[in-house]
mmCIF file with all atom_site columns, C-alpha atoms in Angstrom:
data_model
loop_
_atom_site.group_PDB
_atom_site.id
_atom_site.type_symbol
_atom_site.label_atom_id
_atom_site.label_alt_id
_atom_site.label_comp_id
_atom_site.label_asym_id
_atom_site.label_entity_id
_atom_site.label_seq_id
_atom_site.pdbx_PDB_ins_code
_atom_site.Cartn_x
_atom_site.Cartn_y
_atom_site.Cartn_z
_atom_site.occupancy
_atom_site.B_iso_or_equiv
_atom_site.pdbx_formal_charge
_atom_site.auth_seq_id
_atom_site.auth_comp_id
_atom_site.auth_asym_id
_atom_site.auth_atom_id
_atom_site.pdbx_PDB_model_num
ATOM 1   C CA . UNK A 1 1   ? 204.563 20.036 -236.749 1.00 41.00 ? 1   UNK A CA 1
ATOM 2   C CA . UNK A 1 2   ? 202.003 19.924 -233.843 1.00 47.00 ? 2   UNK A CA 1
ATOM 3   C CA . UNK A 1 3   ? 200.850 22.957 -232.091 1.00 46.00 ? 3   UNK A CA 1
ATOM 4   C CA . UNK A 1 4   ? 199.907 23.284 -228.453 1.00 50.00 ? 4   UNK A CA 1
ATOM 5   C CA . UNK A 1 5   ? 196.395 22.905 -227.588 1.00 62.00 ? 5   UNK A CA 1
ATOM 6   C CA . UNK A 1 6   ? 195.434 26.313 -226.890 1.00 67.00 ? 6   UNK A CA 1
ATOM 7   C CA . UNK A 1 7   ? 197.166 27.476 -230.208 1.00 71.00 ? 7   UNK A CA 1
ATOM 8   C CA . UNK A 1 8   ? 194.799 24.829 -231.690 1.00 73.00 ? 8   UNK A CA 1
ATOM 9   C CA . UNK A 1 9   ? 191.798 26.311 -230.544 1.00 78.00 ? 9   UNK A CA 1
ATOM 10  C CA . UNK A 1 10  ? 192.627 29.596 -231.297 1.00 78.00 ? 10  UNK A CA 1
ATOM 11  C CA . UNK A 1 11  ? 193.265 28.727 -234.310 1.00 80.00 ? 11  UNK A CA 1
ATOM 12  C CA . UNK A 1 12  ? 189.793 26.721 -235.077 1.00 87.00 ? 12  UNK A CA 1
ATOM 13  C CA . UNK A 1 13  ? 187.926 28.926 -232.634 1.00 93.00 ? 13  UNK A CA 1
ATOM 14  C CA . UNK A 1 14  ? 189.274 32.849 -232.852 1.00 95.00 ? 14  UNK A CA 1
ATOM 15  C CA . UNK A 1 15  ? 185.576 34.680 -232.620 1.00 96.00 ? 15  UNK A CA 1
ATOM 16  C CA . UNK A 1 16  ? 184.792 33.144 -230.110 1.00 97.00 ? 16  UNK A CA 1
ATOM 17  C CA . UNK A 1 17  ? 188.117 32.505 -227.493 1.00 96.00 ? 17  UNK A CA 1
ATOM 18  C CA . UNK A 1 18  ? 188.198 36.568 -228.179 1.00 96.00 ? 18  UNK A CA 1
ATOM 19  C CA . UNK A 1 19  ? 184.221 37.687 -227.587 1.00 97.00 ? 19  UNK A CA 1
ATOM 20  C CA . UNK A 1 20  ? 184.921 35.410 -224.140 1.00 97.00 ? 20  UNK A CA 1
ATOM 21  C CA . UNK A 1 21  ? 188.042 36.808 -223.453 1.00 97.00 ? 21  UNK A CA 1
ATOM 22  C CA . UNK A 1 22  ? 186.536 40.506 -223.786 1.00 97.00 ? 22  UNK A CA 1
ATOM 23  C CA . UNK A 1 23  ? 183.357 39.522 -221.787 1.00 97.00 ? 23  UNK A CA 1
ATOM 24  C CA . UNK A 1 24  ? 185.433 38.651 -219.428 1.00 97.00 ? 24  UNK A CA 1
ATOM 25  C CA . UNK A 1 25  ? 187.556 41.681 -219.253 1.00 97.00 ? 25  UNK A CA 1
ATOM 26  C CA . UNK A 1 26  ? 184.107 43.742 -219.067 1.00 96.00 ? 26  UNK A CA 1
ATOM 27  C CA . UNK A 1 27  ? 182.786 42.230 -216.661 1.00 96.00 ? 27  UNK A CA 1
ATOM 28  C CA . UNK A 1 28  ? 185.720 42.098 -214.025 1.00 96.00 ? 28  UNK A CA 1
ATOM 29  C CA . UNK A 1 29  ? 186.242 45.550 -214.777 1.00 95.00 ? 29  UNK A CA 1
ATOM 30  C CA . UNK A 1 30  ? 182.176 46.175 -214.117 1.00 95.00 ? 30  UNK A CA 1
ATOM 31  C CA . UNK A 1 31  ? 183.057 43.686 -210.971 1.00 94.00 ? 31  UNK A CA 1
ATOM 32  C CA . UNK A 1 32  ? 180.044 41.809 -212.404 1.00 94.00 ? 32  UNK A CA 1
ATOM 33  C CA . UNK A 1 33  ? 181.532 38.246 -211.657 1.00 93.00 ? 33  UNK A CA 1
ATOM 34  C CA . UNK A 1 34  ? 180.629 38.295 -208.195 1.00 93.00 ? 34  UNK A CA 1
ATOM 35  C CA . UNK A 1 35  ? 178.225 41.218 -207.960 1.00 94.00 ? 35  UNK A CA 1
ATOM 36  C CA . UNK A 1 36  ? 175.960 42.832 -209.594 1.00 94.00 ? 36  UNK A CA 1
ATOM 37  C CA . UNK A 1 37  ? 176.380 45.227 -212.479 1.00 94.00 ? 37  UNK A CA 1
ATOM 38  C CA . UNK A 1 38  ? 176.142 48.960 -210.696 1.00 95.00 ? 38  UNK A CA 1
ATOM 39  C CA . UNK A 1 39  ? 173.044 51.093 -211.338 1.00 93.00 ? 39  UNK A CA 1
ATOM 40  C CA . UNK A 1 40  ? 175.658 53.845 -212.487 1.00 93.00 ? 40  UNK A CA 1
ATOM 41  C CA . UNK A 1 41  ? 176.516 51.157 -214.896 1.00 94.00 ? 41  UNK A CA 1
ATOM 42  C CA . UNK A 1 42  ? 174.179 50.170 -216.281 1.00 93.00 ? 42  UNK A CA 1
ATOM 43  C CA . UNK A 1 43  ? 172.453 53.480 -217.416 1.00 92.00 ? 43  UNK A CA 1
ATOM 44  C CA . UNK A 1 44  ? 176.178 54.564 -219.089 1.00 93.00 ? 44  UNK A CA 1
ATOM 45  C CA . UNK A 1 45  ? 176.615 51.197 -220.957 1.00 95.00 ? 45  UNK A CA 1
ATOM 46  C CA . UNK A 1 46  ? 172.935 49.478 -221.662 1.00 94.00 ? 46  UNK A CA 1
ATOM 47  C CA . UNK A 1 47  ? 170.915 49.829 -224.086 1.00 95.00 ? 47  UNK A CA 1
ATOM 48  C CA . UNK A 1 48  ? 167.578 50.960 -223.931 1.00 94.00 ? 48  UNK A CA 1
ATOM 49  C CA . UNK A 1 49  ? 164.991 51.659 -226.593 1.00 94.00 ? 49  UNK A CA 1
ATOM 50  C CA . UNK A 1 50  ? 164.365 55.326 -225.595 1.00 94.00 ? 50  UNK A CA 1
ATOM 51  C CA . UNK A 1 51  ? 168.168 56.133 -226.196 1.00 94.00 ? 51  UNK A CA 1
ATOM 52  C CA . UNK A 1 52  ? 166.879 55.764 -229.982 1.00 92.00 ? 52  UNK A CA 1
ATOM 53  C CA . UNK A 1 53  ? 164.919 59.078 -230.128 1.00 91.00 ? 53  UNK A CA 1
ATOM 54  C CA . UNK A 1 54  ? 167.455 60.451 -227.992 1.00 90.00 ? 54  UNK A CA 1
ATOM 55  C CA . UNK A 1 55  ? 170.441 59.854 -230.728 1.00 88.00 ? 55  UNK A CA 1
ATOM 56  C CA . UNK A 1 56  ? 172.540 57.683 -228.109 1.00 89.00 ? 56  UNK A CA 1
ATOM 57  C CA . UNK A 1 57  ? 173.430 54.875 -230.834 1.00 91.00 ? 57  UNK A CA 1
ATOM 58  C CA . UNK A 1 58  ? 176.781 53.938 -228.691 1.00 93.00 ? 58  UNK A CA 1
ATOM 59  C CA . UNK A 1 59  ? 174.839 51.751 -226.401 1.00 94.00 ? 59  UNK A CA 1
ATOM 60  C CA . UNK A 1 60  ? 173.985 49.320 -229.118 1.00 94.00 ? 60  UNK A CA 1
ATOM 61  C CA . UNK A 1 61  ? 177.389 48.007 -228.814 1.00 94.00 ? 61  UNK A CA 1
ATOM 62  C CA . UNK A 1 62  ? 178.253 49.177 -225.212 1.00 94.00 ? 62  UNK A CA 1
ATOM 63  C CA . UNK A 1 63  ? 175.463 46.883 -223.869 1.00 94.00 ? 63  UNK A CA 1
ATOM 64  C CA . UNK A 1 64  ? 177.280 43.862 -226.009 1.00 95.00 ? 64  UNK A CA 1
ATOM 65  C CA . UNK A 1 65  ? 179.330 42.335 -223.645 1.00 93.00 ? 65  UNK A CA 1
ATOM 66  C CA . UNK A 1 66  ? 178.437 43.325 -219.737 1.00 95.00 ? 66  UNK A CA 1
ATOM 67  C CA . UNK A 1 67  ? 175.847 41.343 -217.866 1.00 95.00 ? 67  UNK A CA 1
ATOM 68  C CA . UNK A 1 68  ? 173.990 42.415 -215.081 1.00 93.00 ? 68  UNK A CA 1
ATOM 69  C CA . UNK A 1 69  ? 176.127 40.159 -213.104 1.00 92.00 ? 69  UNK A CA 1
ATOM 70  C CA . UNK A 1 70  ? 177.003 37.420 -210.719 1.00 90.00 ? 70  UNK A CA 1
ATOM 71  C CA . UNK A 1 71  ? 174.598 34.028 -212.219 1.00 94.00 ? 71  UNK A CA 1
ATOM 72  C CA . UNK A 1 72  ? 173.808 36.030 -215.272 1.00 94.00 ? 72  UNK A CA 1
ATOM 73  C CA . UNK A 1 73  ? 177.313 36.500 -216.127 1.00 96.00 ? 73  UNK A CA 1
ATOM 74  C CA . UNK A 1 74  ? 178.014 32.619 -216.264 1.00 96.00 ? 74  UNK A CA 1
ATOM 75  C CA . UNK A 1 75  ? 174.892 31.568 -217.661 1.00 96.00 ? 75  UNK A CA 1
ATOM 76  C CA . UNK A 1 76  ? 175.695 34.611 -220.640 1.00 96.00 ? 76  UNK A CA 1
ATOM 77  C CA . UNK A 1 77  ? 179.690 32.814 -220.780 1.00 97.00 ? 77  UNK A CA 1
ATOM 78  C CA . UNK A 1 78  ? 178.627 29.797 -221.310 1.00 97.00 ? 78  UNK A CA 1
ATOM 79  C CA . UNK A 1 79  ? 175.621 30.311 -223.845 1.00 97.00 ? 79  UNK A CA 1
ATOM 80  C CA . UNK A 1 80  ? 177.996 32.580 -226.089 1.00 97.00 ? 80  UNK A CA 1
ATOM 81  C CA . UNK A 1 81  ? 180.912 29.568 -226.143 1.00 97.00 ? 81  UNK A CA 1
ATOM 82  C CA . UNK A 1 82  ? 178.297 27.392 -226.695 1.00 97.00 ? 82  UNK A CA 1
ATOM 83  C CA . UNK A 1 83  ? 176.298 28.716 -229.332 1.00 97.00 ? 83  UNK A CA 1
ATOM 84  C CA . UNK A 1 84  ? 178.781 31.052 -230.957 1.00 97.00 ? 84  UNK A CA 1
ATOM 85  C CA . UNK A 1 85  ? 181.716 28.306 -230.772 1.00 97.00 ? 85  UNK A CA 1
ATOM 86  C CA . UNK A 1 86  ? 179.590 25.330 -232.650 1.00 96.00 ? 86  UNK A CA 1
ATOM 87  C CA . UNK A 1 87  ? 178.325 28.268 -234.934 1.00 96.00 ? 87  UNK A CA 1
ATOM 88  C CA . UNK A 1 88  ? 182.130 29.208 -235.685 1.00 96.00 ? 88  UNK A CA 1
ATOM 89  C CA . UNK A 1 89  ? 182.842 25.358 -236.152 1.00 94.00 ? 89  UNK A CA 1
ATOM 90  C CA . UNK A 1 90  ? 180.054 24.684 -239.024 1.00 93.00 ? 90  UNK A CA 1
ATOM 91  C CA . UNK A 1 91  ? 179.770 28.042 -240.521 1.00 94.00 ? 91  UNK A CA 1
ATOM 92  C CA . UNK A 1 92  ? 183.006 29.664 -240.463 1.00 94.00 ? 92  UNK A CA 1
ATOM 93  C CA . UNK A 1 93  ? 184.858 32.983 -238.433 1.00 95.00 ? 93  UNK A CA 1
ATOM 94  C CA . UNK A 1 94  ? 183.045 35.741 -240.648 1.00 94.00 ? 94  UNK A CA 1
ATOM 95  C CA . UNK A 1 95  ? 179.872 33.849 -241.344 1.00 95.00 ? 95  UNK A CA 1
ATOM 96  C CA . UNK A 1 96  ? 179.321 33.753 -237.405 1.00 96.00 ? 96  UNK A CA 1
ATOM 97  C CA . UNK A 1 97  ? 180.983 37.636 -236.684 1.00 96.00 ? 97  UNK A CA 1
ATOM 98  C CA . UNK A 1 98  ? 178.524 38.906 -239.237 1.00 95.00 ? 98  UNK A CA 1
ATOM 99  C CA . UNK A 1 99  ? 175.445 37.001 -237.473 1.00 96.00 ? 99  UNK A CA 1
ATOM 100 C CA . UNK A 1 100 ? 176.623 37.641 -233.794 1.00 97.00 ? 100 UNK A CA 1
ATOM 101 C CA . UNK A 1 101 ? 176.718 41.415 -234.349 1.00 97.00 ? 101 UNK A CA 1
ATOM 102 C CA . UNK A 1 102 ? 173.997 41.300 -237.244 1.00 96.00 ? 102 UNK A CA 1
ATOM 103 C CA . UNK A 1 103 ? 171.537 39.975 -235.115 1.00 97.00 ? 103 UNK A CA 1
ATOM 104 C CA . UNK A 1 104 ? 172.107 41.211 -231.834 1.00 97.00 ? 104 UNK A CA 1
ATOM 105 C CA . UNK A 1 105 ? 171.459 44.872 -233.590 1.00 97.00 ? 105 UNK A CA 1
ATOM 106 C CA . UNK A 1 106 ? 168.847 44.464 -235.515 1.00 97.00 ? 106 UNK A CA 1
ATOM 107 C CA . UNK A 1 107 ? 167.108 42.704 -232.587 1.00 97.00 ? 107 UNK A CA 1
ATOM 108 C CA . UNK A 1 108 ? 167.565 45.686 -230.810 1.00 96.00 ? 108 UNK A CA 1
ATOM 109 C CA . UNK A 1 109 ? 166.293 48.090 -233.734 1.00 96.00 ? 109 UNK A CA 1
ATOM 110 C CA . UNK A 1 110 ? 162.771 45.532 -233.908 1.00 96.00 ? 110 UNK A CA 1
ATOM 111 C CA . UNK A 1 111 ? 162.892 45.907 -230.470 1.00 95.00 ? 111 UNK A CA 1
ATOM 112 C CA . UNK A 1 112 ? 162.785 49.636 -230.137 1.00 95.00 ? 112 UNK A CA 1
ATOM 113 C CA . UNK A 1 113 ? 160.981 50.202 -233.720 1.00 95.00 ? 113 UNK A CA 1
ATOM 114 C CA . UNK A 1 114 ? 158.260 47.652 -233.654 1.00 94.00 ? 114 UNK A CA 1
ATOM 115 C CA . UNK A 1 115 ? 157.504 46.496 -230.182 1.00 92.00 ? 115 UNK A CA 1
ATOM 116 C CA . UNK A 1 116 ? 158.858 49.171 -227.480 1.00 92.00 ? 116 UNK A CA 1
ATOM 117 C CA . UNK A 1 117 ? 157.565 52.223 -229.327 1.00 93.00 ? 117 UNK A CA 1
ATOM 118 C CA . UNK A 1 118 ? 154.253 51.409 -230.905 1.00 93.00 ? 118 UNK A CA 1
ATOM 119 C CA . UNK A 1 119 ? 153.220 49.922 -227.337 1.00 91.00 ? 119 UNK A CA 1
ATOM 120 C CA . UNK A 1 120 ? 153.900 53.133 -225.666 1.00 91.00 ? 120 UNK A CA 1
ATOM 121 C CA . UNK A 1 121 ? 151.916 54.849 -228.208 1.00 92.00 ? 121 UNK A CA 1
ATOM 122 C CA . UNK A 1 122 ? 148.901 52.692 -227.179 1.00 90.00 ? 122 UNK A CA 1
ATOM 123 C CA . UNK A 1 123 ? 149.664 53.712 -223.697 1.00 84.00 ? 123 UNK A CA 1
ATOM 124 C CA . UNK A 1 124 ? 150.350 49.979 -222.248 1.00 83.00 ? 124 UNK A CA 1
ATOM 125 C CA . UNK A 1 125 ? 152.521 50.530 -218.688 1.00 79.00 ? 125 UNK A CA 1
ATOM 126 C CA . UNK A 1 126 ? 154.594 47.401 -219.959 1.00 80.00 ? 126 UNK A CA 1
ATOM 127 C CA . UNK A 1 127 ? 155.389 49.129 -223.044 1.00 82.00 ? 127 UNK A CA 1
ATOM 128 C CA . UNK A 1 128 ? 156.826 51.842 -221.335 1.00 87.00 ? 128 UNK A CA 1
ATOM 129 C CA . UNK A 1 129 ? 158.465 49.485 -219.125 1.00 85.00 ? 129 UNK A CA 1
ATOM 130 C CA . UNK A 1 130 ? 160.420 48.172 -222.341 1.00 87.00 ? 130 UNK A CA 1
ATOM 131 C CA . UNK A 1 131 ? 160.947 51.550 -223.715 1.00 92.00 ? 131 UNK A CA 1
ATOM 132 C CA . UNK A 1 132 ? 162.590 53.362 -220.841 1.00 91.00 ? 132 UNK A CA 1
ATOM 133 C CA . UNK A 1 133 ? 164.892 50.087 -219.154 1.00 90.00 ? 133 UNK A CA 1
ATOM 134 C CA . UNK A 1 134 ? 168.440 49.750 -219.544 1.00 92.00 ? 134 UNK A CA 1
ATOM 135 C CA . UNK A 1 135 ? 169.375 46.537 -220.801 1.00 93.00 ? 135 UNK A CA 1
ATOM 136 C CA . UNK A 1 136 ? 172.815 44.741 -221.226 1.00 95.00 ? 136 UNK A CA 1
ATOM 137 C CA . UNK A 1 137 ? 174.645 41.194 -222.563 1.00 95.00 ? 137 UNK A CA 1
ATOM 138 C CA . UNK A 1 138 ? 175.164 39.166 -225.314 1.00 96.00 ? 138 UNK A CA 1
ATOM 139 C CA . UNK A 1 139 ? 171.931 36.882 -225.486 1.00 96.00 ? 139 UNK A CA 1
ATOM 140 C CA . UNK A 1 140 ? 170.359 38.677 -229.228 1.00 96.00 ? 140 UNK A CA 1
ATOM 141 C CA . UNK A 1 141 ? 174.081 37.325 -230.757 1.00 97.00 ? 141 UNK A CA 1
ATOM 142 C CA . UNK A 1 142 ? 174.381 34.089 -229.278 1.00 97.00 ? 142 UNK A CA 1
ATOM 143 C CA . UNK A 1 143 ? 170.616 33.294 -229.925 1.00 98.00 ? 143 UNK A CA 1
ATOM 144 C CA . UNK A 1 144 ? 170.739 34.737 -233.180 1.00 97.00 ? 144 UNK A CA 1
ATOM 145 C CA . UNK A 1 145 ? 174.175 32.087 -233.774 1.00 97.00 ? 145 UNK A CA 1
ATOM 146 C CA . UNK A 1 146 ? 171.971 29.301 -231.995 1.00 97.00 ? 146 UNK A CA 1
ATOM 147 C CA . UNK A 1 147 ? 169.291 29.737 -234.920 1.00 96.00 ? 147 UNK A CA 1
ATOM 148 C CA . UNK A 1 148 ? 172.021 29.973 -237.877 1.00 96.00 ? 148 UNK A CA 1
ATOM 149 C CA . UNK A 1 149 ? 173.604 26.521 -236.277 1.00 96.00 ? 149 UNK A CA 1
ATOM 150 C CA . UNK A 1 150 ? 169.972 24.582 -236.176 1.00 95.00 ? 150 UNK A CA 1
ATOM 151 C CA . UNK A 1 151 ? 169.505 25.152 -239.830 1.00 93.00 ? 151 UNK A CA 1
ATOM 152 C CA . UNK A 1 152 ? 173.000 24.575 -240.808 1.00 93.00 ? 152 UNK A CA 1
ATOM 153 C CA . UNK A 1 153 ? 173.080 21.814 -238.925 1.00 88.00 ? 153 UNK A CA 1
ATOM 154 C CA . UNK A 1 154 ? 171.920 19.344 -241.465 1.00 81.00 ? 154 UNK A CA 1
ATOM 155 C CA . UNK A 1 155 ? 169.788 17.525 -239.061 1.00 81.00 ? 155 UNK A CA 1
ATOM 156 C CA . UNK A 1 156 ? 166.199 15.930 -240.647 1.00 86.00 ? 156 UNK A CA 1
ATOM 157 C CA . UNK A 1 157 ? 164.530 17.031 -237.946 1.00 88.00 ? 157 UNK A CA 1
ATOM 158 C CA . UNK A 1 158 ? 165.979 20.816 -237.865 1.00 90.00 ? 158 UNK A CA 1
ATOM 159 C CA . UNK A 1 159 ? 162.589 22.391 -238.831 1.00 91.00 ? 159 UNK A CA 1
ATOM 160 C CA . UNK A 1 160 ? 161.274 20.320 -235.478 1.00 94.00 ? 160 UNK A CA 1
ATOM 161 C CA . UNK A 1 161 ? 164.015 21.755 -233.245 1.00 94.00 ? 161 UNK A CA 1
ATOM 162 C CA . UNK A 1 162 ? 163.554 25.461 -234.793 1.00 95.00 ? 162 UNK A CA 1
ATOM 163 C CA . UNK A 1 163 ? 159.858 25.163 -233.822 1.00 96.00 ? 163 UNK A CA 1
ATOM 164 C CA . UNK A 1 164 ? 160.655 23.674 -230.584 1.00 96.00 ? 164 UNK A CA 1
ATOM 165 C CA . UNK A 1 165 ? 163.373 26.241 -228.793 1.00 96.00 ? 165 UNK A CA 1
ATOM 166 C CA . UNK A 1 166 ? 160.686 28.913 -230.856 1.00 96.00 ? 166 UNK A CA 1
ATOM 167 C CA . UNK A 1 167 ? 157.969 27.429 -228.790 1.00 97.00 ? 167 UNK A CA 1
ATOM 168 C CA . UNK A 1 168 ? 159.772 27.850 -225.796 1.00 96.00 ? 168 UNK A CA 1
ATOM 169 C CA . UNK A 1 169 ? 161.176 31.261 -226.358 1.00 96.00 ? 169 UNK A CA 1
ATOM 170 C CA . UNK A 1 170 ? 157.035 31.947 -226.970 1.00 96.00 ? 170 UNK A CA 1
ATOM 171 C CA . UNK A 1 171 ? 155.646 30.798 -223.839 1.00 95.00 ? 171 UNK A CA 1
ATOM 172 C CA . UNK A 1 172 ? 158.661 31.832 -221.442 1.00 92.00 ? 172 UNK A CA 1
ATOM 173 C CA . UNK A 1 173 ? 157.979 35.728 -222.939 1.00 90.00 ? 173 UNK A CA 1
ATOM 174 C CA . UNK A 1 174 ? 154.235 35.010 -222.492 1.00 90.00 ? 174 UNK A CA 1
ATOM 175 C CA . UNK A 1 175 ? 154.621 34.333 -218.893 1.00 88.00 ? 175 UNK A CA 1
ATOM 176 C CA . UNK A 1 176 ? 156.973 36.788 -218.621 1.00 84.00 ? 176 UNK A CA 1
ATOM 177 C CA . UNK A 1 177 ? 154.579 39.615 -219.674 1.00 82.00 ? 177 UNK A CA 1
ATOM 178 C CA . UNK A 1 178 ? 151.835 37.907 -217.847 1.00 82.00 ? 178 UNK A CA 1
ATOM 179 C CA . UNK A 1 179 ? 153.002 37.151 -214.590 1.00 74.00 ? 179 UNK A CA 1
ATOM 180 C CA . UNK A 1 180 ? 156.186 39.095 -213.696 1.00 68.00 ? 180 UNK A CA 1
ATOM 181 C CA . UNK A 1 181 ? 155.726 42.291 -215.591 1.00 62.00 ? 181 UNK A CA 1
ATOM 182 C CA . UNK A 1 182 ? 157.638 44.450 -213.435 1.00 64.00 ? 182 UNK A CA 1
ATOM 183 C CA . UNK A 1 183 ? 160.692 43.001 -213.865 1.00 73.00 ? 183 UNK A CA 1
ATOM 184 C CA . UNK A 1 184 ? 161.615 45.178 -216.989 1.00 78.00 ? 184 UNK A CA 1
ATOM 185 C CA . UNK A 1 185 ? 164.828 43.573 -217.778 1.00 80.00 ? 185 UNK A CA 1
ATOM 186 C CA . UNK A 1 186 ? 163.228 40.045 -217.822 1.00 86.00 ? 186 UNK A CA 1
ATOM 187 C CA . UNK A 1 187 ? 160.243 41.118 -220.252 1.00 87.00 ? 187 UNK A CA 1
ATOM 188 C CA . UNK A 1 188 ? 163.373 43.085 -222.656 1.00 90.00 ? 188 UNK A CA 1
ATOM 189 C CA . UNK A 1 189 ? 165.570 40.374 -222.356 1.00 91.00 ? 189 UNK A CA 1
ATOM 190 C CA . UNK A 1 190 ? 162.807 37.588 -223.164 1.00 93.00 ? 190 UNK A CA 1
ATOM 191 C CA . UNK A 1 191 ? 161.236 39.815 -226.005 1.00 93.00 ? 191 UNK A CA 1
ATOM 192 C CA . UNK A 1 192 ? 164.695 39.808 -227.625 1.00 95.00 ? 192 UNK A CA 1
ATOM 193 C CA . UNK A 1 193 ? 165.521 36.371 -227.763 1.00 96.00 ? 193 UNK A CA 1
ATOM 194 C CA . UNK A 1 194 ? 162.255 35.438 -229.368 1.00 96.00 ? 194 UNK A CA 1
ATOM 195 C CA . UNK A 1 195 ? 163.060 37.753 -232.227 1.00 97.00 ? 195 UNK A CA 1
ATOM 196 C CA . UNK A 1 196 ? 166.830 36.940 -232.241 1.00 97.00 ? 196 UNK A CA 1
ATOM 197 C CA . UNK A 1 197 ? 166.629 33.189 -233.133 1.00 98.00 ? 197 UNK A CA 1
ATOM 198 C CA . UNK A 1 198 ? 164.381 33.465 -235.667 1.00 97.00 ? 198 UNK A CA 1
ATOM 199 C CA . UNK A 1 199 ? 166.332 36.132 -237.427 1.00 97.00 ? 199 UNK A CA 1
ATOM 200 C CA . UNK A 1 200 ? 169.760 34.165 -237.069 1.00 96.00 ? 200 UNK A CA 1
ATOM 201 C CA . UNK A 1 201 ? 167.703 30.636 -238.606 1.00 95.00 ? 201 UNK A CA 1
ATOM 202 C CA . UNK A 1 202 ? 166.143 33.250 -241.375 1.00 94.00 ? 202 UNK A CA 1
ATOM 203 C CA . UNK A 1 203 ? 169.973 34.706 -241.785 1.00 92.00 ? 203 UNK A CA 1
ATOM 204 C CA . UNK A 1 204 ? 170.218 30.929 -243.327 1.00 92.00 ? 204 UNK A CA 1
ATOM 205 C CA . UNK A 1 205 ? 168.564 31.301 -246.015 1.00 85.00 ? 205 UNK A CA 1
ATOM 206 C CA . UNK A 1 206 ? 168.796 35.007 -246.992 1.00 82.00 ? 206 UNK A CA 1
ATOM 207 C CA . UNK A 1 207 ? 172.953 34.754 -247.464 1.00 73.00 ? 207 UNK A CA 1
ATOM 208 C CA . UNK A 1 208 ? 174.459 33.279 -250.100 1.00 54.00 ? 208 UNK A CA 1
ATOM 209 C CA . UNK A 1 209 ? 176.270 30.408 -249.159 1.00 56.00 ? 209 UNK A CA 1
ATOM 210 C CA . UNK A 1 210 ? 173.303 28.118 -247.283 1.00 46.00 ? 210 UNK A CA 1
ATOM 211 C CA . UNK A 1 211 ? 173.768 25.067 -249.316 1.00 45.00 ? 211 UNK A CA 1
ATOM 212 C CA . UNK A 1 212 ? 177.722 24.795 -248.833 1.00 47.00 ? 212 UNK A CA 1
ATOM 213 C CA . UNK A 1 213 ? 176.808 25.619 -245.234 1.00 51.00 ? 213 UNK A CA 1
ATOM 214 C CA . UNK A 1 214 ? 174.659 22.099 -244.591 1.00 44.00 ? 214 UNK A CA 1
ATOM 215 C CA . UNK A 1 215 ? 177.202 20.253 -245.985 1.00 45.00 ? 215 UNK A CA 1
ATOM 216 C CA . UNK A 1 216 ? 180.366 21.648 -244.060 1.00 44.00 ? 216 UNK A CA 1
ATOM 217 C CA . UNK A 1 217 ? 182.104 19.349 -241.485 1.00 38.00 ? 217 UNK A CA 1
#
């Protein structure tokens, strides 16, 4: 008995037909498809490093799926059914849930913990910057899926690709910080995807289950 199509891809795609189908429920109901996400917004919902020491944890997963809108949102809709829906495809529903919300908290935690914090300490303006802006989307999950698929991908020349997009991630932060550093959002959102990837390829080999993973599909 054949299915329909869409019942098919529900079916070999369920994480991620339902993170896109809540994304997009967010962001209509932020109106973030054709403008941008509201100031009012965006302090209620994102996610900023301060909220930490103030014991707001709900932003963690408030900030998940809004964007701050209009080219951001489809840029953030198609890198999560990208990277999320290969990830789902070679590593499985639970294997790619766990790294999706895995990552894109822990990147957050590093973030606040180990970068935002200890540079306001040291008094750098930038470091502030990171500490007090509101962030939101979905970039630390998909990134952190995007590094779980290049080393379960099999490929010979995985390693070369891991340093490559790593590379990249390095120097688009670096000119971030160095040549637009007002623009908090872009130094937060930059910062986070170079520790995101890294922890979804290192997620690879930390869970059981890496060797099976290679050979799927």
């Amino acid at each position: 008995m054949s299915f329909p199509r869409p019942l098919v891809l529900l079916k070999q795609f369920p994480l991620t037909i339902t993170l896109l189908v809540l994304m997009l429920a967010c962001n209509v109901a932020a109106n973030t498809v054709t403008e941008l996400l509201r100031p009012a917004w965006q302090n209620l919902f994102g996610f900023a490093p301060a909220d930490l020491w103030t014991g707001d944890w709900y932003p963690l997963f408030s900030s998940l799926l809004l964007t701050t809108g209009r080219f951001s949102f489809y840029i953030s809709f198609v890198m999560l059914a990208v990277c999320v829906g290969f990830t789902e495809r070679r590593c499985g529903t639970l294997r790619t849930l766990l790294t999706f919300l895995g990552v894109h908290v822990v990147t957050l935690l590093m973030l606040s913990i180990l970068v935002a914090w200890p540079l306001v300490q040291l008094e750098f303006e930038r470091g502030q910057l990171l500490f007090d802006t509101n962030d939101v989307g979905p970039s630390a999950g998909y990134y952190g899926c995007l590094g779980l698929l290049v080393m379960a991908s099999g490929w010979r020349g995985r390693k070369t690709v891991f340093l490559g997009i790593l590379l990249l991630l390095l120097v688009r932060a670096s000119w971030t910080w160095i040549e637009i550093p007002d623009q908090a959002e872009r130094l937060t959102a930059d910062a986070a995807h170079l520790i995101a990837f890294p922890l979804g390829a290192l997620s690879f080999w930390l869970f059981p289950g890496k060797r099976k993973l290679g050979q799927q599909n």
